[in-house]
PDB file of C-alpha atoms in Angstrom:
ATOM      1  CA  UNK A  43      -0.008   0.022  -0.045  1.00 40.00           C
ATOM      2  CA  UNK A  44       1.059   3.591  -0.611  1.00 45.00           C
ATOM      3  CA  UNK A  45       3.333   4.817   2.205  1.00 46.00           C
ATOM      4  CA  UNK A  46       3.975   1.301   3.665  1.00 48.00           C
ATOM      5  CA  UNK A  47       7.510   0.565   4.389  1.00 48.00           C
ATOM      6  CA  UNK A  48       8.780  -2.155   1.998  1.00 47.00           C
ATOM      7  CA  UNK A  49      10.458  -5.148   3.703  1.00 46.00           C
ATOM      8  CA  UNK A  50      14.256  -5.360   3.585  1.00 49.00           C
ATOM      9  CA  UNK A  51      15.527  -7.107   0.495  1.00 46.00           C
ATOM     10  CA  UNK A  52      12.365  -6.422  -1.588  1.00 52.00           C
ATOM     11  CA  UNK A  53      13.363  -6.652  -5.282  1.00 58.00           C
ATOM     12  CA  UNK A  54      13.802  -3.220  -6.768  1.00 69.00           C
ATOM     13  CA  UNK A  55      11.886  -4.217  -9.867  1.00 67.00           C
ATOM     14  CA  UNK A  56       8.746  -5.111  -7.841  1.00 69.00           C
ATOM     15  CA  UNK A  57       8.642  -1.522  -6.475  1.00 68.00           C
ATOM     16  CA  UNK A  58       9.418   0.289  -9.719  1.00 70.00           C
ATOM     17  CA  UNK A  59       7.392  -1.854 -12.127  1.00 65.00           C
ATOM     18  CA  UNK A  60       4.774   0.195 -13.986  1.00 63.00           C
ATOM     19  CA  UNK A  61       6.118   3.504 -12.712  1.00 70.00           C
ATOM     20  CA  UNK A  62       5.731   6.782 -14.522  1.00 76.00           C
ATOM     21  CA  UNK A  63       7.515  10.148 -14.612  1.00 79.00           C
ATOM     22  CA  UNK A  64       5.438  13.172 -13.541  1.00 82.00           C
ATOM     23  CA  UNK A  65       7.388  15.681 -15.619  1.00 88.00           C
ATOM     24  CA  UNK A  66       6.154  19.213 -15.775  1.00 88.00           C
ATOM     25  CA  UNK A  67       8.942  20.515 -18.034  1.00 92.00           C
ATOM     26  CA  UNK A  68       9.207  19.637 -21.757  1.00 91.00           C
ATOM     27  CA  UNK A  69      12.100  20.009 -24.139  1.00 92.00           C
ATOM     28  CA  UNK A  70      11.042  20.229 -27.729  1.00 90.00           C
ATOM     29  CA  UNK A  71      13.432  18.235 -30.050  1.00 92.00           C
ATOM     30  CA  UNK A  72      13.137  18.818 -33.720  1.00 88.00           C
ATOM     31  CA  UNK A  73      15.015  16.674 -36.298  1.00 87.00           C
ATOM     32  CA  UNK A  74      14.356  19.224 -39.178  1.00 83.00           C
ATOM     33  CA  UNK A  75      15.796  22.122 -37.212  1.00 81.00           C
ATOM     34  CA  UNK A  76      18.875  19.950 -36.488  1.00 84.00           C
ATOM     35  CA  UNK A  77      19.299  19.271 -40.171  1.00 82.00           C
ATOM     36  CA  UNK A  78      18.594  22.840 -41.289  1.00 79.00           C
ATOM     37  CA  UNK A  79      20.723  24.495 -38.635  1.00 77.00           C
ATOM     38  CA  UNK A  80      23.823  22.632 -39.603  1.00 77.00           C
ATOM     39  CA  UNK A  81      23.720  22.973 -43.395  1.00 72.00           C
ATOM     40  CA  UNK A  82      26.210  25.383 -45.049  1.00 64.00           C
ATOM     41  CA  UNK A  83      23.399  27.919 -45.364  1.00 63.00           C
ATOM     42  CA  UNK A  84      22.620  27.872 -41.628  1.00 54.00           C
ATOM     43  CA  UNK A  85      23.292  30.844 -39.346  1.00 56.00           C
ATOM     44  CA  UNK A  86      26.762  29.616 -38.279  1.00 60.00           C
ATOM     45  CA  UNK A  87      28.772  26.450 -38.745  1.00 65.00           C
ATOM     46  CA  UNK A  88      29.897  26.897 -35.145  1.00 69.00           C
ATOM     47  CA  UNK A  89      26.374  26.315 -33.813  1.00 75.00           C
ATOM     48  CA  UNK A  90      25.690  22.648 -33.189  1.00 83.00           C
ATOM     49  CA  UNK A  91      22.084  21.709 -32.531  1.00 86.00           C
ATOM     50  CA  UNK A  92      22.815  18.823 -30.163  1.00 90.00           C
ATOM     51  CA  UNK A  93      25.216  20.912 -28.132  1.00 89.00           C
ATOM     52  CA  UNK A  94      22.543  23.566 -27.601  1.00 87.00           C
ATOM     53  CA  UNK A  95      19.873  20.952 -26.757  1.00 90.00           C
ATOM     54  CA  UNK A  96      22.151  19.092 -24.388  1.00 93.00           C
ATOM     55  CA  UNK A  97      23.005  22.457 -22.620  1.00 91.00           C
ATOM     56  CA  UNK A  98      19.299  23.159 -22.003  1.00 91.00           C
ATOM     57  CA  UNK A  99      18.535  19.589 -20.910  1.00 92.00           C
ATOM     58  CA  UNK A 100      21.530  19.560 -18.587  1.00 92.00           C
ATOM     59  CA  UNK A 101      20.493  22.887 -17.051  1.00 90.00           C
ATOM     60  CA  UNK A 102      16.957  21.680 -16.291  1.00 91.00           C
ATOM     61  CA  UNK A 103      18.101  18.296 -14.930  1.00 91.00           C
ATOM     62  CA  UNK A 104      20.817  19.739 -12.785  1.00 90.00           C
ATOM     63  CA  UNK A 105      18.228  22.143 -11.357  1.00 90.00           C
ATOM     64  CA  UNK A 106      16.250  19.021 -10.253  1.00 89.00           C
ATOM     65  CA  UNK A 107      13.456  19.184 -12.820  1.00 90.00           C
ATOM     66  CA  UNK A 108      12.131  16.023 -14.449  1.00 90.00           C
ATOM     67  CA  UNK A 109      12.060  16.597 -18.288  1.00 92.00           C
ATOM     68  CA  UNK A 110      10.123  14.992 -21.121  1.00 92.00           C
ATOM     69  CA  UNK A 111      11.933  15.255 -24.448  1.00 93.00           C
ATOM     70  CA  UNK A 112       9.114  15.576 -26.965  1.00 90.00           C
ATOM     71  CA  UNK A 113       8.778  16.091 -30.754  1.00 88.00           C
ATOM     72  CA  UNK A 114       7.583  19.394 -32.143  1.00 83.00           C
ATOM     73  CA  UNK A 115       4.100  17.943 -32.801  1.00 83.00           C
ATOM     74  CA  UNK A 116       3.441  17.484 -29.012  1.00 84.00           C
ATOM     75  CA  UNK A 117       0.776  19.578 -27.343  1.00 83.00           C
ATOM     76  CA  UNK A 118       2.885  21.224 -24.630  1.00 82.00           C
ATOM     77  CA  UNK A 119      -0.125  23.029 -23.052  1.00 79.00           C
ATOM     78  CA  UNK A 120      -0.199  20.741 -19.990  1.00 84.00           C
ATOM     79  CA  UNK A 121       3.484  21.458 -19.108  1.00 88.00           C
ATOM     80  CA  UNK A 122       4.435  24.402 -16.838  1.00 87.00           C
ATOM     81  CA  UNK A 123       7.601  24.994 -18.802  1.00 87.00           C
ATOM     82  CA  UNK A 124       8.405  24.228 -22.476  1.00 86.00           C
ATOM     83  CA  UNK A 125      11.935  24.693 -23.707  1.00 86.00           C
ATOM     84  CA  UNK A 126      12.605  24.903 -27.458  1.00 84.00           C
ATOM     85  CA  UNK A 127      16.298  25.436 -27.952  1.00 84.00           C
ATOM     86  CA  UNK A 128      17.653  26.272 -31.390  1.00 78.00           C
ATOM     87  CA  UNK A 129      14.218  25.886 -32.995  1.00 75.00           C
ATOM     88  CA  UNK A 130      15.499  26.973 -36.457  1.00 68.00           C
ATOM     89  CA  UNK A 131      12.325  25.848 -38.369  1.00 61.00           C
ATOM     90  CA  UNK A 132       8.737  26.613 -37.427  1.00 60.00           C
ATOM     91  CA  UNK A 133       6.182  24.175 -38.842  1.00 58.00           C
ATOM     92  CA  UNK A 134       2.481  23.895 -38.664  1.00 57.00           C
ATOM     93  CA  UNK A 135       0.911  25.464 -35.667  1.00 57.00           C
ATOM     94  CA  UNK A 136       4.017  25.187 -33.523  1.00 51.00           C
ATOM     95  CA  UNK A 137       4.439  28.920 -33.264  1.00 51.00           C
ATOM     96  CA  UNK A 138       0.921  29.248 -32.003  1.00 57.00           C
ATOM     97  CA  UNK A 139       1.426  26.501 -29.404  1.00 48.00           C
ATOM     98  CA  UNK A 140       4.697  28.059 -28.114  1.00 47.00           C
ATOM     99  CA  UNK A 141       3.624  31.685 -28.587  1.00 42.00           C
ATOM    100  CA  UNK A 142       7.142  32.768 -29.644  1.00 34.00           C
ATOM    101  CA  UNK A 143       9.374  32.534 -32.723  1.00 72.00           C
ATOM    102  CA  UNK A 144      12.384  30.838 -31.461  1.00 30.00           C
ATOM    103  CA  UNK A 145      15.552  31.303 -33.435  1.00 33.00           C
ATOM    104  CA  UNK A 146      19.282  31.062 -32.688  1.00 34.00           C
ATOM    105  CA  UNK A 147      21.494  33.839 -34.098  1.00 41.00           C
ATOM    106  CA  UNK A 148      23.411  36.799 -32.809  1.00 49.00           C
ATOM    107  CA  UNK A 149      20.935  39.429 -33.573  1.00 59.00           C
ATOM    108  CA  UNK A 150      19.842  42.940 -32.782  1.00 69.00           C
ATOM    109  CA  UNK A 151      16.626  42.858 -30.828  1.00 74.00           C
ATOM    110  CA  UNK A 152      14.177  45.781 -30.718  1.00 77.00           C
ATOM    111  CA  UNK A 153      11.689  45.624 -27.908  1.00 76.00           C
ATOM    112  CA  UNK A 154       8.026  46.073 -28.710  1.00 78.00           C
ATOM    113  CA  UNK A 155       6.528  45.051 -25.445  1.00 77.00           C
ATOM    114  CA  UNK A 156       9.000  42.636 -23.974  1.00 80.00           C
ATOM    115  CA  UNK A 157      11.552  43.456 -21.274  1.00 83.00           C
ATOM    116  CA  UNK A 158      15.305  42.955 -21.415  1.00 81.00           C
ATOM    117  CA  UNK A 159      16.547  40.340 -18.979  1.00 80.00           C
ATOM    118  CA  UNK A 160      20.207  40.432 -20.136  1.00 81.00           C
ATOM    119  CA  UNK A 161      22.031  42.635 -22.681  1.00 80.00           C
ATOM    120  CA  UNK A 162      25.193  42.286 -24.761  1.00 78.00           C
ATOM    121  CA  UNK A 163      28.333  43.729 -23.229  1.00 76.00           C
ATOM    122  CA  UNK A 164      30.700  44.240 -26.110  1.00 71.00           C
ATOM    123  CA  UNK A 165      30.932  44.987 -29.802  1.00 72.00           C
ATOM    124  CA  UNK A 166      28.556  47.105 -31.827  1.00 72.00           C
ATOM    125  CA  UNK A 167      25.467  45.472 -30.269  1.00 74.00           C
ATOM    126  CA  UNK A 168      26.574  46.319 -26.711  1.00 77.00           C
ATOM    127  CA  UNK A 169      23.645  47.379 -24.531  1.00 79.00           C
ATOM    128  CA  UNK A 170      21.042  45.796 -26.792  1.00 81.00           C
ATOM    129  CA  UNK A 171      18.885  42.950 -25.423  1.00 79.00           C
ATOM    130  CA  UNK A 172      20.315  39.344 -25.611  1.00 79.00           C
ATOM    131  CA  UNK A 173      17.631  37.706 -23.531  1.00 84.00           C
ATOM    132  CA  UNK A 174      14.068  39.026 -23.284  1.00 83.00           C
ATOM    133  CA  UNK A 175      10.835  38.099 -21.428  1.00 85.00           C
ATOM    134  CA  UNK A 176       7.349  38.841 -22.606  1.00 83.00           C
ATOM    135  CA  UNK A 177       4.289  38.369 -20.482  1.00 80.00           C
ATOM    136  CA  UNK A 178       1.443  36.617 -22.274  1.00 75.00           C
ATOM    137  CA  UNK A 179      -2.207  36.137 -21.496  1.00 70.00           C
ATOM    138  CA  UNK A 180      -4.292  36.677 -18.458  1.00 70.00           C
ATOM    139  CA  UNK A 181      -2.977  33.566 -16.771  1.00 67.00           C
ATOM    140  CA  UNK A 182       0.507  35.061 -16.172  1.00 72.00           C
ATOM    141  CA  UNK A 183       2.311  33.083 -18.854  1.00 78.00           C
ATOM    142  CA  UNK A 184       5.721  34.154 -20.068  1.00 82.00           C
ATOM    143  CA  UNK A 185       7.694  33.743 -23.284  1.00 81.00           C
ATOM    144  CA  UNK A 186      11.471  33.901 -22.959  1.00 82.00           C
ATOM    145  CA  UNK A 187      13.610  34.606 -26.039  1.00 82.00           C
ATOM    146  CA  UNK A 188      17.342  33.992 -26.243  1.00 80.00           C
ATOM    147  CA  UNK A 189      18.950  35.883 -29.165  1.00 76.00           C
ATOM    148  CA  UNK A 190      22.353  34.518 -28.947  1.00 73.00           C
ATOM    149  CA  UNK A 191      24.433  31.390 -27.949  1.00 71.00           C
ATOM    150  CA  UNK A 192      24.867  31.220 -24.224  1.00 78.00           C
ATOM    151  CA  UNK A 193      27.496  29.264 -22.404  1.00 78.00           C
ATOM    152  CA  UNK A 194      26.432  26.562 -20.001  1.00 84.00           C
ATOM    153  CA  UNK A 195      26.498  29.024 -17.066  1.00 84.00           C
ATOM    154  CA  UNK A 196      24.181  31.372 -18.923  1.00 84.00           C
ATOM    155  CA  UNK A 197      21.795  28.575 -19.852  1.00 84.00           C
ATOM    156  CA  UNK A 198      21.825  27.443 -16.229  1.00 89.00           C
ATOM    157  CA  UNK A 199      20.852  30.890 -14.909  1.00 87.00           C
ATOM    158  CA  UNK A 200      18.019  31.334 -17.357  1.00 85.00           C
ATOM    159  CA  UNK A 201      16.708  27.805 -16.826  1.00 88.00           C
ATOM    160  CA  UNK A 202      16.811  28.001 -13.038  1.00 90.00           C
ATOM    161  CA  UNK A 203      15.062  31.425 -13.091  1.00 86.00           C
ATOM    162  CA  UNK A 204      12.238  30.036 -15.218  1.00 87.00           C
ATOM    163  CA  UNK A 205      11.916  26.790 -13.240  1.00 89.00           C
ATOM    164  CA  UNK A 206      12.011  28.559  -9.950  1.00 89.00           C
ATOM    165  CA  UNK A 207       8.990  30.668 -10.946  1.00 86.00           C
ATOM    166  CA  UNK A 208       6.975  27.456 -11.325  1.00 86.00           C
ATOM    167  CA  UNK A 209       8.257  25.721  -8.177  1.00 88.00           C
ATOM    168  CA  UNK A 210      10.221  23.170 -10.228  1.00 88.00           C
ATOM    169  CA  UNK A 211      13.687  23.515  -8.702  1.00 87.00           C
ATOM    170  CA  UNK A 212      14.646  20.304  -7.022  1.00 86.00           C
ATOM    171  CA  UNK A 213      15.487  20.102  -3.290  1.00 87.00           C
ATOM    172  CA  UNK A 214      19.070  19.230  -4.106  1.00 90.00           C
ATOM    173  CA  UNK A 215      19.530  21.742  -6.993  1.00 90.00           C
ATOM    174  CA  UNK A 216      22.540  23.363  -5.239  1.00 88.00           C
ATOM    175  CA  UNK A 217      24.394  20.078  -5.129  1.00 90.00           C
ATOM    176  CA  UNK A 218      25.860  20.125  -8.668  1.00 84.00           C
ATOM    177  CA  UNK A 219      27.101  16.553  -8.588  1.00 89.00           C
ATOM    178  CA  UNK A 220      23.794  15.088  -7.484  1.00 92.00           C
ATOM    179  CA  UNK A 221      21.210  14.032 -10.045  1.00 91.00           C
ATOM    180  CA  UNK A 222      17.620  13.462  -8.984  1.00 91.00           C
ATOM    181  CA  UNK A 223      14.652  11.919 -10.777  1.00 89.00           C
ATOM    182  CA  UNK A 224      11.138  11.315  -9.466  1.00 88.00           C
ATOM    183  CA  UNK A 225       9.013   8.299 -10.514  1.00 88.00           C
ATOM    184  CA  UNK A 226       5.506   7.437  -9.528  1.00 85.00           C
ATOM    185  CA  UNK A 227       4.971   3.728  -8.672  1.00 77.00           C
ATOM    186  CA  UNK A 228       1.881   1.858  -9.771  1.00 76.00           C
ATOM    187  CA  UNK A 229       0.358   2.346  -6.319  1.00 76.00           C
ATOM    188  CA  UNK A 230       0.853   6.152  -6.479  1.00 80.00           C
ATOM    189  CA  UNK A 231       3.884   6.258  -4.161  1.00 81.00           C
ATOM    190  CA  UNK A 232       6.680   8.590  -5.308  1.00 85.00           C
ATOM    191  CA  UNK A 233      10.142   7.102  -5.713  1.00 88.00           C
ATOM    192  CA  UNK A 234      13.103   9.478  -5.616  1.00 90.00           C
ATOM    193  CA  UNK A 235      16.208   8.346  -7.405  1.00 92.00           C
ATOM    194  CA  UNK A 236      19.471  10.047  -6.196  1.00 94.00           C
ATOM    195  CA  UNK A 237      22.746   9.623  -8.180  1.00 94.00           C
ATOM    196  CA  UNK A 238      26.049  11.081  -6.945  1.00 95.00           C
ATOM    197  CA  UNK A 239      28.292  11.775  -9.993  1.00 94.00           C
ATOM    198  CA  UNK A 240      31.129  13.172  -7.815  1.00 92.00           C
ATOM    199  CA  UNK A 241      34.186  11.222  -6.544  1.00 95.00           C
ATOM    200  CA  UNK A 242      33.521  12.532  -3.010  1.00 95.00           C
ATOM    201  CA  UNK A 243      30.547  11.702  -0.702  1.00 94.00           C
ATOM    202  CA  UNK A 244      27.489  13.986  -0.912  1.00 94.00           C
ATOM    203  CA  UNK A 245      26.086  15.076   2.390  1.00 94.00           C
ATOM    204  CA  UNK A 246      22.352  15.827   2.056  1.00 94.00           C
ATOM    205  CA  UNK A 247      19.320  16.201   4.270  1.00 92.00           C
ATOM    206  CA  UNK A 248      16.353  13.784   3.914  1.00 92.00           C
ATOM    207  CA  UNK A 249      13.326  15.607   2.544  1.00 88.00           C
ATOM    208  CA  UNK A 250      10.963  13.162   4.105  1.00 88.00           C
ATOM    209  CA  UNK A 251      10.709   9.831   5.916  1.00 90.00           C
ATOM    210  CA  UNK A 252      11.694   7.138   3.420  1.00 91.00           C
ATOM    211  CA  UNK A 253      13.415   3.764   2.906  1.00 90.00           C
ATOM    212  CA  UNK A 254      16.239   3.233   0.567  1.00 92.00           C
ATOM    213  CA  UNK A 255      15.136   0.314  -1.560  1.00 90.00           C
ATOM    214  CA  UNK A 256      18.775  -0.576  -2.356  1.00 90.00           C
ATOM    215  CA  UNK A 257      19.855  -0.966   1.259  1.00 90.00           C
ATOM    216  CA  UNK A 258      16.735  -1.198   3.353  1.00 88.00           C
ATOM    217  CA  UNK A 259      17.888   1.675   5.502  1.00 91.00           C
ATOM    218  CA  UNK A 260      15.245   3.964   6.892  1.00 92.00           C
ATOM    219  CA  UNK A 261      15.741   7.775   6.699  1.00 92.00           C
ATOM    220  CA  UNK A 262      13.960  10.243   8.964  1.00 93.00           C
ATOM    221  CA  UNK A 263      12.752  13.556   7.701  1.00 91.00           C
ATOM    222  CA  UNK A 264      15.376  16.250   8.332  1.00 91.00           C
ATOM    223  CA  UNK A 265      17.966  13.604   9.108  1.00 93.00           C
ATOM    224  CA  UNK A 266      21.301  13.040   7.372  1.00 93.00           C
ATOM    225  CA  UNK A 267      21.427  11.465   3.976  1.00 93.00           C
ATOM    226  CA  UNK A 268      24.818  10.542   2.643  1.00 93.00           C
ATOM    227  CA  UNK A 269      25.577   9.291  -0.878  1.00 94.00           C
ATOM    228  CA  UNK A 270      28.831   7.446  -1.327  1.00 94.00           C
ATOM    229  CA  UNK A 271      31.170   8.565  -4.152  1.00 95.00           C
ATOM    230  CA  UNK A 272      29.298   7.728  -7.305  1.00 95.00           C
ATOM    231  CA  UNK A 273      26.621   6.268  -5.072  1.00 95.00           C
ATOM    232  CA  UNK A 274      22.942   5.639  -5.797  1.00 94.00           C
ATOM    233  CA  UNK A 275      19.857   5.665  -3.549  1.00 94.00           C
ATOM    234  CA  UNK A 276      16.218   4.904  -4.392  1.00 92.00           C
ATOM    235  CA  UNK A 277      13.956   6.334  -1.777  1.00 92.00           C
ATOM    236  CA  UNK A 278      10.457   5.018  -1.156  1.00 88.00           C
ATOM    237  CA  UNK A 279       8.194   7.245   0.918  1.00 83.00           C
ATOM    238  CA  UNK A 280       7.399   5.625   4.256  1.00 77.00           C
ATOM    239  CA  UNK A 281       5.197   6.422   7.228  1.00 64.00           C
TER     240      UNK A 281
END
């Protein structure tokens, strides 16, 4: 039953069989944009579609958000955040569904209602907007537009700002070496997967009372939670 402590030694597969991911963030992946962006007639041969996509996915995952990678035909309306990096081609009603024209070039942006979040610092476009935000609709929606190629640090800052607004930052987002993923078991119980990618132990605090399905160890809310170097834990909510 949901919330019941699983017995020590219970097979992990029995607890995870039929689970689902409750992602509230989508990343739009478009094969045609990949092809078009990297042709000789694209905006720059230095721009690599997969690099840009990976940077955004990494930023969201390291911030603790679960992410669905979806095709451009997906209705993203039920997600809180939809990321469409390097969307070089707009097809069908995608523009309507995203409510932005997403492109990736170094460009001069003239504001006609949006606000500048970040500006260029050098060259002839110094002081002009590089990242903008435009409020949309009565529901408080926002469209963010990135008019240049950001480094990973820049992508991280933008992603975390957007995710934070929707309450999607993970509890361990400040632990850069710790990856988290939430799954919902067939009985409705959340399972939290923790992976330590660092060669040193990660000292965390348990967000709730849980049992580690890999070791059978019970963790109390607010108590210490230590991941070994490159260690893994699968936490099952307990009473």
